[in-house]
XYZ file of C-alpha atoms in Angstrom:
730
model
C -0.027 -0.012 0.026
C 1.442 3.415 -1.050
C 0.270 6.600 0.447
C 1.281 9.710 -1.558
C 1.624 13.380 -0.460
C -1.045 15.897 -0.880
C 1.373 17.584 -3.367
C 1.712 14.408 -5.269
C -1.918 13.839 -5.224
C -2.617 17.253 -6.639
C -0.069 16.835 -9.514
C -1.291 13.389 -10.529
C -4.984 14.861 -10.262
C -4.205 17.498 -12.609
C -2.231 15.484 -15.017
C -5.074 12.860 -15.278
C -7.779 15.956 -15.772
C -5.495 17.015 -18.566
C -5.315 13.415 -20.180
C -9.046 13.209 -20.046
C -9.523 16.857 -21.270
C -7.136 15.916 -24.359
C -9.340 12.676 -25.073
C -12.536 14.694 -25.202
C -10.871 17.161 -27.516
C -10.127 14.359 -29.911
C -13.687 12.996 -29.643
C -14.857 16.449 -30.540
C -12.444 16.474 -33.616
C -13.794 13.056 -34.636
C -17.350 13.986 -34.507
C -17.089 17.274 -36.350
C -14.943 15.452 -38.999
C -17.205 12.583 -39.366
C -20.116 14.929 -40.197
C -18.132 16.718 -42.688
C -16.878 13.476 -44.472
C -20.271 11.977 -44.346
C -21.725 14.760 -46.189
C -19.223 14.226 -49.233
C -19.843 10.488 -49.196
C -23.701 10.862 -49.086
C -23.409 12.991 -52.456
C -21.489 9.994 -53.995
C -23.783 7.257 -55.570
C -23.969 4.081 -53.569
C -22.232 0.915 -54.584
C -24.597 -1.293 -52.849
C -22.791 -2.270 -49.524
C -20.619 -0.935 -47.057
C -16.717 -1.861 -47.616
C -14.609 -1.720 -44.608
C -10.822 -0.368 -44.469
C -9.461 -3.541 -46.053
C -12.208 -3.424 -48.713
C -14.208 -6.380 -47.286
C -17.829 -6.556 -47.215
C -19.002 -6.125 -43.691
C -22.335 -7.544 -43.720
C -24.671 -4.434 -42.810
C -27.879 -4.276 -45.058
C -30.479 -2.089 -45.483
C -33.043 -0.938 -42.600
C -35.930 -1.202 -44.926
C -38.147 -4.230 -44.741
C -38.183 -6.892 -47.316
C -35.163 -5.272 -49.220
C -31.545 -5.888 -49.646
C -28.543 -3.754 -50.859
C -27.265 -4.672 -54.419
C -24.189 -6.519 -53.149
C -26.337 -9.000 -51.132
C -28.707 -9.673 -54.166
C -25.816 -10.720 -56.371
C -25.030 -13.298 -53.556
C -21.859 -11.587 -51.990
C -21.564 -12.055 -48.118
C -19.446 -10.860 -45.217
C -15.830 -11.034 -45.916
C -15.958 -10.800 -49.690
C -13.114 -8.223 -50.735
C -13.576 -5.548 -53.503
C -10.829 -5.712 -56.099
C -11.812 -3.481 -58.914
C -14.655 -1.149 -60.481
C -14.900 -1.179 -64.008
C -11.331 -2.493 -64.382
C -9.725 -0.186 -62.215
C -8.045 -1.663 -59.168
C -9.193 -0.353 -55.920
C -6.748 -0.007 -53.053
C -8.543 2.169 -50.419
C -11.761 4.040 -49.819
C -10.554 7.370 -51.162
C -9.890 5.552 -54.487
C -13.438 4.202 -54.534
C -14.923 7.366 -53.648
C -13.326 9.298 -56.378
C -14.250 6.572 -59.037
C -17.860 6.359 -57.940
C -18.114 10.296 -58.030
C -17.443 10.104 -61.866
C -20.818 8.185 -62.106
C -24.382 9.064 -61.511
C -27.173 7.366 -59.907
C -28.531 4.448 -61.795
C -25.345 3.960 -63.767
C -24.070 0.282 -64.307
C -20.692 -0.698 -62.953
C -18.797 -3.823 -63.378
C -17.304 -5.018 -60.021
C -14.773 -7.903 -59.167
C -15.137 -9.334 -55.806
C -12.725 -11.902 -54.274
C -14.848 -14.341 -52.204
C -13.797 -15.668 -48.930
C -12.932 -18.813 -50.919
C -10.428 -16.892 -52.942
C -12.501 -16.896 -56.113
C -12.788 -13.532 -58.127
C -16.434 -12.903 -59.282
C -17.557 -10.207 -61.535
C -20.983 -8.631 -61.085
C -22.880 -5.649 -62.691
C -24.121 -3.299 -59.894
C -26.638 -0.566 -60.445
C -25.528 2.495 -58.345
C -28.316 3.859 -56.192
C -28.865 6.980 -53.904
C -28.357 6.055 -50.307
C -32.146 5.883 -48.905
C -33.420 8.204 -46.294
C -34.348 5.320 -44.178
C -30.686 4.177 -44.181
C -29.347 7.656 -43.863
C -31.571 7.798 -40.618
C -30.444 4.397 -39.107
C -26.727 4.470 -40.092
C -25.853 8.234 -39.984
C -28.362 10.496 -38.334
C -29.237 8.256 -35.248
C -25.573 7.318 -34.403
C -24.433 10.880 -34.811
C -27.207 12.180 -32.610
C -26.230 9.525 -29.966
C -22.791 10.572 -30.198
C -23.518 14.250 -29.718
C -25.707 13.344 -26.666
C -22.633 11.182 -25.359
C -20.156 14.100 -25.837
C -22.286 16.592 -24.071
C -22.847 14.198 -21.077
C -18.936 13.528 -21.082
C -18.065 17.255 -20.965
C -20.925 17.961 -18.361
C -19.799 15.293 -15.721
C -16.028 16.309 -16.494
C -16.935 19.846 -15.681
C -18.558 19.197 -12.280
C -16.577 15.959 -11.182
C -13.327 16.308 -12.798
C -11.409 16.171 -9.533
C -12.992 12.776 -8.531
C -11.560 9.399 -9.946
C -15.296 8.215 -10.591
C -16.036 11.532 -12.578
C -13.033 11.178 -14.730
C -13.566 7.519 -15.417
C -17.194 7.923 -16.386
C -16.012 10.797 -18.769
C -13.614 8.516 -20.500
C -16.446 5.835 -20.747
C -18.882 8.364 -22.303
C -16.136 9.861 -24.460
C -15.345 6.342 -25.707
C -19.003 5.719 -26.512
C -19.370 8.885 -28.646
C -16.308 8.019 -30.697
C -17.323 4.277 -31.141
C -21.066 5.060 -32.016
C -20.175 8.460 -33.910
C -17.535 6.807 -35.754
C -19.370 3.852 -37.161
C -20.435 5.618 -40.302
C -16.786 6.511 -40.854
C -15.714 3.053 -40.008
C -18.295 1.833 -42.848
C -17.306 4.423 -45.601
C -14.428 6.726 -45.119
C -12.055 4.844 -42.777
C -10.195 7.874 -41.620
C -10.600 7.292 -37.955
C -10.336 3.430 -37.746
C -7.266 3.549 -35.542
C -8.976 6.098 -33.043
C -12.180 4.119 -33.075
C -10.200 0.788 -32.242
C -8.503 2.649 -29.406
C -11.760 4.122 -28.220
C -13.144 0.659 -28.088
C -10.670 -0.799 -26.032
C -10.622 2.332 -23.773
C -14.345 1.708 -23.156
C -13.379 -1.602 -21.760
C -10.842 -0.151 -19.520
C -13.150 2.639 -18.194
C -15.676 -0.151 -17.184
C -13.020 -1.649 -14.940
C -12.068 1.774 -13.736
C -15.756 2.436 -12.875
C -16.280 -1.018 -11.407
C -13.469 -0.406 -9.005
C -14.304 3.268 -7.934
C -18.011 3.572 -7.968
C -20.394 3.773 -6.345
C -18.031 2.538 -3.553
C -14.131 2.347 -3.958
C -13.039 -1.212 -3.623
C -10.793 -2.112 -0.648
C -8.095 -3.328 -2.887
C -7.821 0.277 -4.451
C -7.149 2.199 -1.218
C -3.853 3.380 -1.191
C -3.236 1.642 -4.678
C -5.059 3.973 -7.167
C -2.919 2.642 -9.984
C -4.891 -0.552 -9.767
C -7.836 1.329 -11.398
C -5.748 1.794 -14.565
C -5.078 -2.028 -15.350
C -8.198 -1.913 -17.579
C -6.771 0.846 -19.690
C -3.409 -0.838 -19.957
C -5.206 -4.246 -21.289
C -7.271 -2.082 -23.801
C -4.095 -0.189 -24.763
C -2.224 -3.627 -25.160
C -5.316 -5.144 -27.422
C -5.182 -1.936 -29.566
C -1.525 -2.396 -30.333
C -2.171 -5.992 -31.210
C -4.878 -4.991 -33.685
C -2.727 -2.001 -35.270
C -0.817 -4.419 -37.444
C -3.985 -6.026 -38.713
C -6.199 -3.080 -39.531
C -5.025 -2.283 -43.113
C -3.450 -5.562 -43.846
C -4.579 -6.137 -47.528
C -2.704 -9.391 -47.853
C -5.070 -10.965 -44.975
C -8.021 -8.703 -45.261
C -9.914 -10.401 -42.508
C -7.207 -10.628 -40.020
C -8.606 -7.513 -38.086
C -11.941 -9.265 -37.454
C -10.071 -11.525 -35.046
C -8.460 -8.749 -33.435
C -11.633 -6.699 -33.004
C -13.490 -9.939 -31.576
C -10.689 -9.970 -28.762
C -11.222 -6.357 -28.037
C -15.057 -7.084 -28.134
C -14.505 -9.900 -25.694
C -12.421 -7.784 -23.327
C -15.302 -5.057 -23.439
C -17.818 -7.905 -22.736
C -15.940 -9.279 -19.801
C -15.228 -5.594 -18.457
C -18.895 -5.104 -18.480
C -19.870 -8.156 -16.812
C -17.419 -7.365 -14.161
C -18.878 -3.983 -13.836
C -22.359 -5.195 -13.655
C -21.253 -7.877 -11.156
C -19.583 -5.219 -8.973
C -23.073 -3.292 -9.045
C -25.073 -6.534 -7.958
C -22.437 -7.119 -5.167
C -22.916 -3.466 -3.925
C -26.720 -3.582 -4.221
C -26.924 -6.812 -2.338
C -24.238 -6.910 0.391
C -23.002 -3.278 0.814
C -23.536 -1.712 4.511
C -24.122 1.586 2.905
C -27.800 2.423 1.998
C -26.425 5.217 -0.197
C -24.355 2.776 -2.003
C -27.163 0.181 -2.348
C -29.446 2.823 -3.643
C -27.102 4.044 -6.405
C -26.222 0.501 -7.528
C -29.831 -0.237 -7.870
C -30.386 2.876 -9.754
C -27.663 1.887 -12.302
C -29.047 -1.641 -12.656
C -32.385 -0.404 -13.393
C -31.269 2.100 -15.877
C -29.113 -0.748 -17.404
C -32.110 -3.044 -17.690
C -33.983 -0.319 -19.442
C -31.229 0.492 -21.792
C -29.866 -2.956 -22.871
C -33.089 -5.009 -22.355
C -34.687 -4.316 -25.776
C -31.296 -4.922 -27.421
C -30.886 -8.333 -25.486
C -34.554 -9.245 -26.289
C -34.106 -8.502 -29.942
C -30.989 -10.307 -30.455
C -31.468 -13.438 -28.437
C -35.052 -13.788 -28.107
C -36.579 -12.225 -31.139
C -33.433 -13.642 -32.970
C -33.208 -10.727 -35.238
C -30.112 -9.033 -36.679
C -29.019 -5.834 -35.045
C -31.329 -2.994 -35.854
C -29.952 0.479 -35.589
C -33.305 1.958 -34.052
C -32.399 -0.008 -30.838
C -29.486 2.504 -30.153
C -31.710 5.315 -28.681
C -32.403 2.951 -25.844
C -28.744 2.853 -25.037
C -29.051 6.678 -23.888
C -30.547 5.764 -20.762
C -27.427 3.819 -19.530
C -24.978 7.043 -19.476
C -27.705 9.402 -18.497
C -28.514 7.071 -15.213
C -24.927 6.564 -14.488
C -24.185 10.379 -14.898
C -26.987 11.363 -12.761
C -25.699 9.006 -9.998
C -22.132 10.218 -10.492
C -23.438 13.822 -9.890
C -25.218 12.685 -6.848
C -27.989 15.379 -7.433
C -30.580 13.314 -5.307
C -30.984 9.604 -4.765
C -33.619 8.326 -6.981
C -36.537 6.513 -5.167
C -36.406 3.100 -7.268
C -39.060 1.647 -5.165
C -41.537 4.378 -6.066
C -40.788 4.042 -9.696
C -41.242 0.274 -9.730
C -44.317 0.505 -7.951
C -45.642 3.181 -10.458
C -44.501 1.219 -13.415
C -46.043 -1.950 -12.276
C -49.396 -0.109 -11.758
C -49.473 1.634 -15.288
C -48.402 -1.552 -16.697
C -51.082 -3.492 -15.259
C -53.519 -0.560 -16.010
C -52.335 -0.864 -19.770
C -53.061 -4.565 -19.971
C -56.461 -3.994 -18.313
C -57.575 -1.301 -20.759
C -56.314 -3.138 -23.721
C -58.261 -6.259 -22.645
C -61.308 -4.290 -21.745
C -61.235 -2.818 -25.229
C -60.888 -6.219 -26.916
C -63.961 -7.575 -24.974
C -65.830 -4.492 -25.466
C -65.334 -4.591 -29.202
C -66.013 -8.369 -29.473
C -69.142 -7.982 -27.420
C -70.497 -5.161 -29.253
C -69.902 -6.887 -32.608
C -71.999 -9.850 -31.336
C -74.994 -7.570 -31.603
C -74.087 -4.834 -33.707
C -71.487 -5.425 -36.279
C -69.138 -2.512 -36.595
C -65.358 -2.087 -37.447
C -63.212 -1.840 -34.334
C -62.004 1.598 -35.418
C -65.486 3.106 -35.480
C -65.196 6.663 -34.014
C -68.474 6.092 -31.799
C -67.042 3.006 -30.317
C -63.602 4.633 -29.668
C -65.276 7.637 -28.146
C -67.495 5.573 -26.050
C -64.542 3.732 -24.643
C -62.863 6.902 -23.868
C -65.777 8.086 -21.856
C -65.762 4.980 -19.847
C -61.954 5.153 -19.248
C -62.211 8.824 -18.171
C -64.924 7.955 -15.638
C -63.220 4.766 -14.016
C -59.527 5.296 -14.756
C -58.747 7.133 -11.339
C -60.780 4.679 -9.209
C -59.197 1.758 -11.009
C -55.778 3.042 -10.596
C -56.309 3.734 -6.701
C -57.437 0.155 -6.299
C -54.606 -1.191 -8.243
C -52.245 1.004 -6.280
C -53.684 -0.549 -3.077
C -53.444 -3.979 -4.587
C -49.864 -3.586 -5.614
C -48.623 -1.991 -2.374
C -50.381 -4.660 -0.319
C -48.998 -7.499 -2.289
C -45.441 -6.393 -3.103
C -44.707 -3.393 -1.080
C -46.190 -3.926 2.348
C -43.074 -2.557 4.268
C -43.411 0.669 2.234
C -46.942 1.433 3.462
C -45.606 1.279 7.057
C -42.989 3.920 6.277
C -45.675 6.076 4.436
C -47.801 5.816 7.660
C -44.978 6.850 9.776
C -44.288 9.841 7.541
C -47.994 10.981 7.675
C -47.834 10.647 11.517
C -44.596 12.641 11.510
C -46.107 15.374 9.275
C -49.000 15.749 11.735
C -46.681 15.887 14.949
C -44.485 18.264 13.374
C -47.189 21.022 12.827
C -47.349 21.457 16.698
C -43.689 21.648 17.215
C -42.892 25.400 17.646
C -39.161 25.286 18.759
C -35.842 23.548 18.056
C -36.234 21.221 21.088
C -39.839 20.091 20.205
C -38.773 19.382 16.488
C -35.673 17.223 17.922
C -38.186 15.364 20.185
C -40.625 14.479 17.288
C -37.717 13.474 15.123
C -36.034 11.371 17.724
C -39.100 9.696 18.690
C -40.051 8.820 14.800
C -36.455 7.690 14.073
C -35.941 5.768 17.196
C -39.303 3.762 16.812
C -38.793 3.137 13.114
C -35.180 2.459 12.609
C -33.881 1.911 16.221
C -30.198 3.239 15.857
C -27.818 2.591 18.622
C -27.135 6.411 18.666
C -28.988 9.479 17.046
C -27.810 13.014 17.188
C -29.814 15.884 15.574
C -27.366 18.949 14.749
C -28.743 22.287 13.873
C -27.100 25.684 13.105
C -26.414 28.075 15.997
C -26.130 31.541 14.578
C -24.960 33.032 17.735
C -21.939 31.017 17.794
C -21.771 30.206 14.039
C -21.568 26.517 14.579
C -23.604 23.346 14.656
C -24.446 21.938 17.829
C -26.545 18.711 19.022
C -30.114 19.108 20.220
C -31.121 17.856 23.681
C -31.969 14.195 24.183
C -34.357 12.687 26.310
C -32.510 13.699 29.320
C -32.591 17.415 28.409
C -29.004 17.645 27.829
C -27.238 17.706 24.317
C -26.707 14.275 23.103
C -23.026 15.348 22.137
C -20.682 17.901 23.239
C -19.041 17.882 19.715
C -19.477 20.976 17.868
C -18.749 21.747 14.004
C -17.826 25.105 12.781
C -19.803 26.494 9.856
C -16.492 26.005 7.680
C -15.868 22.450 8.756
C -15.529 19.665 6.124
C -18.671 17.943 6.820
C -20.740 21.132 6.569
C -19.048 21.688 3.129
C -19.976 18.336 2.122
C -23.719 19.107 2.767
C -23.274 22.327 0.962
C -22.086 20.729 -2.156
C -23.765 17.322 -2.134
C -27.646 16.601 -1.985
C -27.234 12.880 -1.031
C -26.677 11.365 2.430
C -23.265 10.491 3.660
C -22.401 6.907 5.124
C -19.004 6.832 6.670
C -16.881 3.629 5.623
C -14.149 3.148 8.400
C -11.967 1.551 5.705
C -11.847 4.505 3.428
C -13.606 7.805 4.542
C -14.157 10.395 1.891
C -11.118 12.433 1.491
C -13.155 15.838 1.696
C -13.977 15.028 5.538
C -10.251 14.562 6.491
C -10.202 17.684 8.720
C -13.221 16.231 10.687
C -11.996 12.812 11.061
C -11.270 12.962 14.900
C -14.693 14.478 15.699
C -16.605 11.960 13.411
C -14.764 9.012 15.090
C -15.469 10.533 18.730
C -19.161 10.855 17.330
C -19.539 7.181 16.593
C -22.314 7.892 13.803
C -22.293 6.110 10.615
C -25.002 7.579 8.548
C -25.546 11.417 7.925
C -28.771 12.715 6.583
C -28.539 16.526 5.797
C -31.201 18.978 6.811
C -31.049 21.281 3.491
C -31.938 24.920 2.790
C -31.253 27.263 0.342
C -27.948 28.559 1.124
C -26.405 26.228 3.560
C -27.662 23.298 5.558
C -29.631 23.939 8.699
C -28.270 20.861 10.267
C -28.130 17.193 9.789
C -29.340 13.695 11.292
C -26.247 11.452 12.536
C -27.261 7.858 13.185
C -25.172 4.924 14.619
C -25.711 1.596 13.361
C -29.020 -0.200 13.863
C -29.337 -2.115 17.246
C -30.733 -5.250 15.266
C -27.018 -5.394 13.582
C -28.298 -5.357 9.929
C -27.490 -2.583 7.714
C -29.779 0.307 6.398
C -31.794 -0.239 3.540
C -32.647 2.167 0.732
C -36.183 2.221 2.009
C -34.681 3.344 5.358
C -32.985 6.235 3.431
C -36.046 7.127 1.683
C -37.786 7.468 5.094
C -35.058 9.580 6.603
C -34.757 11.707 3.387
C -38.596 12.308 3.641
C -38.739 13.241 7.370
C -35.381 15.394 6.764
C -36.963 17.513 4.020
C -39.779 18.162 6.316
C -37.777 18.968 9.275
C -35.756 21.304 7.316
C -38.563 23.473 6.460
C -39.717 23.651 10.139
C -36.177 24.065 11.552
C -35.589 27.075 9.035
C -38.957 28.476 10.178
C -38.050 28.500 13.890
C -34.660 29.656 13.066
C -35.865 32.652 11.046
C -38.224 33.692 13.736
C -35.424 33.307 16.481
C -33.047 35.335 14.407
C -35.576 38.157 13.912
C -36.455 38.272 17.674
C -32.384 38.399 18.364
C -31.939 41.298 15.902
C -34.888 43.058 17.646
C -33.365 42.677 20.794
C -29.979 43.892 19.671
C -31.606 46.881 18.081
C -33.302 47.666 21.470
C -29.907 47.077 23.378
C -28.092 49.607 20.896
C -31.221 52.194 21.450
C -31.157 51.884 24.997
C -27.356 52.498 25.122
C -27.723 55.725 22.803
C -30.632 57.152 24.761
C -28.675 56.300 28.190
C -25.520 57.933 26.995
C -27.461 61.137 26.126
C -29.513 61.328 29.343
C -26.938 59.886 31.871
C -24.593 62.213 33.591
C -22.381 59.958 35.786
C -19.625 58.417 33.979
C -19.908 55.146 36.123
C -23.721 54.832 35.267
C -22.729 55.003 31.564
C -20.207 52.112 31.985
C -23.025 50.128 33.869
C -25.422 50.656 31.134
C -22.902 49.500 28.505
C -22.170 46.400 30.529
C -25.932 45.490 31.190
C -26.949 45.942 27.460
C -23.941 43.941 26.241
C -24.630 41.239 28.408
C -27.959 40.990 26.967
C -27.034 40.224 23.459
C -23.477 38.728 23.780
C -22.944 35.699 26.265
C -19.903 36.638 28.418
C -18.756 36.054 31.888
C -15.839 38.347 31.521
C -16.302 42.278 30.749
C -13.431 44.824 30.748
C -13.249 48.519 29.725
C -9.651 49.411 29.628
C -8.687 52.955 29.426
C -5.528 54.976 28.735
C -4.256 58.095 30.632
C -2.275 59.823 28.135
C -0.815 62.492 30.378
C 0.324 59.779 33.031
C 0.952 57.320 30.302
C -0.513 54.334 32.001
C -3.356 51.892 31.365
C -6.279 51.115 33.719
C -9.621 49.301 34.199
C -12.390 51.907 34.089
C -14.996 49.076 34.437
C -14.353 45.317 35.158
C -16.717 42.291 35.661
C -15.469 38.711 36.475
C -17.903 35.938 36.537
C -20.759 38.429 36.421
C -19.391 40.236 39.586
C -18.011 43.682 39.336
C -14.518 43.941 40.557
C -14.422 47.498 41.914
C -11.177 47.044 44.013
C -9.270 46.537 40.518
C -10.421 49.567 38.847
C -8.825 52.772 38.370
C -5.509 51.529 39.151
C -2.500 51.514 36.878
C -1.928 48.225 35.031
C 1.591 46.655 34.327
C 2.628 47.201 30.862
C 1.690 44.064 28.531
C -1.208 42.828 30.642
C -4.078 41.878 28.564
C -5.208 42.119 24.871
C -6.848 45.523 25.698
C -3.474 47.397 25.703
C -2.802 45.808 22.295
C -6.109 46.970 21.085
C -5.243 50.643 22.391
C -1.916 50.564 20.914
C -3.024 49.609 17.416
C -6.460 50.918 17.163
C -7.956 47.509 15.538
C -10.199 44.911 16.961
C -8.969 41.222 18.130
C -11.220 38.169 18.000
C -9.918 34.954 19.236
C -11.355 31.361 20.395
C -8.331 30.690 22.410
C -7.390 33.699 24.551
C -4.237 32.192 26.271
C -2.793 31.103 22.868
C -3.538 34.604 21.377
C -2.025 36.289 24.368
C 1.320 34.121 23.987
C 1.418 34.961 20.525
C 1.476 38.572 21.021
C 3.616 38.371 24.043
C 1.368 39.835 26.683
C 0.202 38.501 29.898
C -3.386 37.296 30.309
C -5.399 39.393 32.568
C -7.620 36.719 33.626
C -7.211 32.867 33.815
C -9.734 30.145 32.452
C -11.087 32.386 29.437
C -11.587 30.610 26.067
C -13.384 33.009 23.679
C -12.502 36.575 23.742
C -13.046 39.762 21.625
C -12.334 43.227 21.964
C -12.769 46.624 20.161
C -11.128 50.077 20.446
C -13.045 52.990 21.942
C -12.261 55.881 19.561
C -12.613 59.557 20.182
C -12.337 61.012 16.809
C -8.967 59.838 15.360
C -7.573 59.000 18.877
C -8.115 55.670 20.404
C -8.848 56.382 24.229
C -9.581 52.635 25.362
C -10.713 49.253 24.480
C -13.930 47.199 25.423
C -13.383 43.417 25.692
C -15.743 40.410 26.433
C -14.859 36.834 27.199
C -16.328 33.486 28.233
C -15.110 30.851 30.571
C -17.554 28.428 28.765
C -15.468 26.222 26.362
C -18.560 25.899 24.122
C -19.059 29.534 23.340
C -17.415 30.968 20.317
C -17.525 34.540 18.954
C -18.397 35.568 15.491
C -17.461 38.195 13.192
C -21.046 39.456 13.318
C -20.918 39.786 17.293
C -17.628 41.642 16.883
C -19.277 44.052 14.462
C -22.112 44.374 16.878
C -19.941 45.173 19.993
């Protein structure tokens, strides 16, 4: 196992990003060039078959029903090689296009074809225009798919280029864009045959890269990132093996074997990828990983199911119109890689099953209805009155029927889901009566504890006064944890960037949480579900492992996300009201200070007023007003309160030089804020004025351009921190 320095990781990261970006640039060039060359080729009369780079017939035929291209009508088959056209020997595709450009549609040309048995046969071929249906099937559809794959690749790379999974997926979709978009060039112009072969092998390598890194990094890869690159090395070796066969006219079909080896590698890589997805979907301890794996598997079933059915069950040759289904696979993968939100796969399966049954029922009802009517009143099945009557009946009974089918499906196949939905409805009702954070926390804890039974549960919410996230009180009325997270901590940044829950893997925790590893280890929670809001999270739920010893399921995750969404709204509402009340209190305090200064004559009364109003809006146990006697050149306390008790005996007495941070503020005329008072004093080479102070802040007291003193507050409570907003208020 190798652990690299942060600098090395950053350099490798930038290098890999550059490699992927160059690969994407190549794909863009291939796409644009293919469009240009295809436009020229389509203006050329069609010879009646696709000849590959060694001029062998590749077996592709027209997409029109009950028709065949001219070469196949003459009895030629896959592997037969074009030798000459009208007596002119053909050595490459450019020469073939040049000769065909000298002819017009419906002209007759004599071609010599060398069959796979080595016999040269001559045939008269009538040149035709490449049909609209074939243009759509072999050119328009693949190029449209290639464009979509390119857009998805650039989109994912732009958002997730710093992550291995994002780069692997970008390589995969870029390879798909080249392979699919380069098919027409592979059949016609053969300018990008080498790049197409390389992209095919790279697609297999990216499957292995994805399998080892997403949706969860394999343990074997931890500390060994180079293992993810093994697939690319194999793909490169297979590409180099194929290079010598691609334009070998002495053995024109040798490349087929080399390509078949690459096809086999891609197939095995895909099996490995889907096998890892099945493994994660079945045995992963993380409900997030399970949900992501199942989402990809369902998307893959929709994408590849029609193709597999067509080839294996229907036993038909490949149809280009099956290609659009493949769009679903990279789109679903891209959505999961971007981690916008977890898809509720159970919900979509339930709805799909209901509407499938509803479709079968409506079709069956229509057939029975038409058959029954025909017994008494003969009429065609497309009679408008008959169709109108059926539409009227469907409009009346569709919703009641759908509701009954939904209950039947839920009761038969998804009984557990109904329990969760009942709990969510109960929670929504209870939440309407929760008017403060503690009551919201109690409702949350009650529902989560009774439903999931975690061994520990913390509800963290944002404390705007201290600019940090703290745990709400438990059943004993005390916070469930003393651990606090600053608003800039890595965990908070995670929930600001990501929209999905976080499951901590003790083997390989996310690198983004490196700064919070100690806190998270002490907290002992495994599953974190964010309480989201518009600008920053209002908090999160932190759950330990279930008491049953089982792993959390995607259904548990759906339940937690549903109640967290509702809780976020309630907590945001309570915090908004609390912030408004606090601001009103601050404005009232400032107003009273302003009024008191204008009407109070005694200096000591002014200082008492300032202390009383400051204590109401800023939590503190320490309050000092340090003043400077310019004539006598010494500092003294004009007002001092320690532990909420005024220390009159220490006031109006000269202070030793270098005592407390107040003198530093008076010297420099700038405020100071710190969460570690002793360390701040040590760094400034001053003696602390009091012991046991944690958070401290002070501001200068200015008279015109001159600083005459300093006002400082501090706290002996280690949980109190001061913010920049409080400093501005002071």
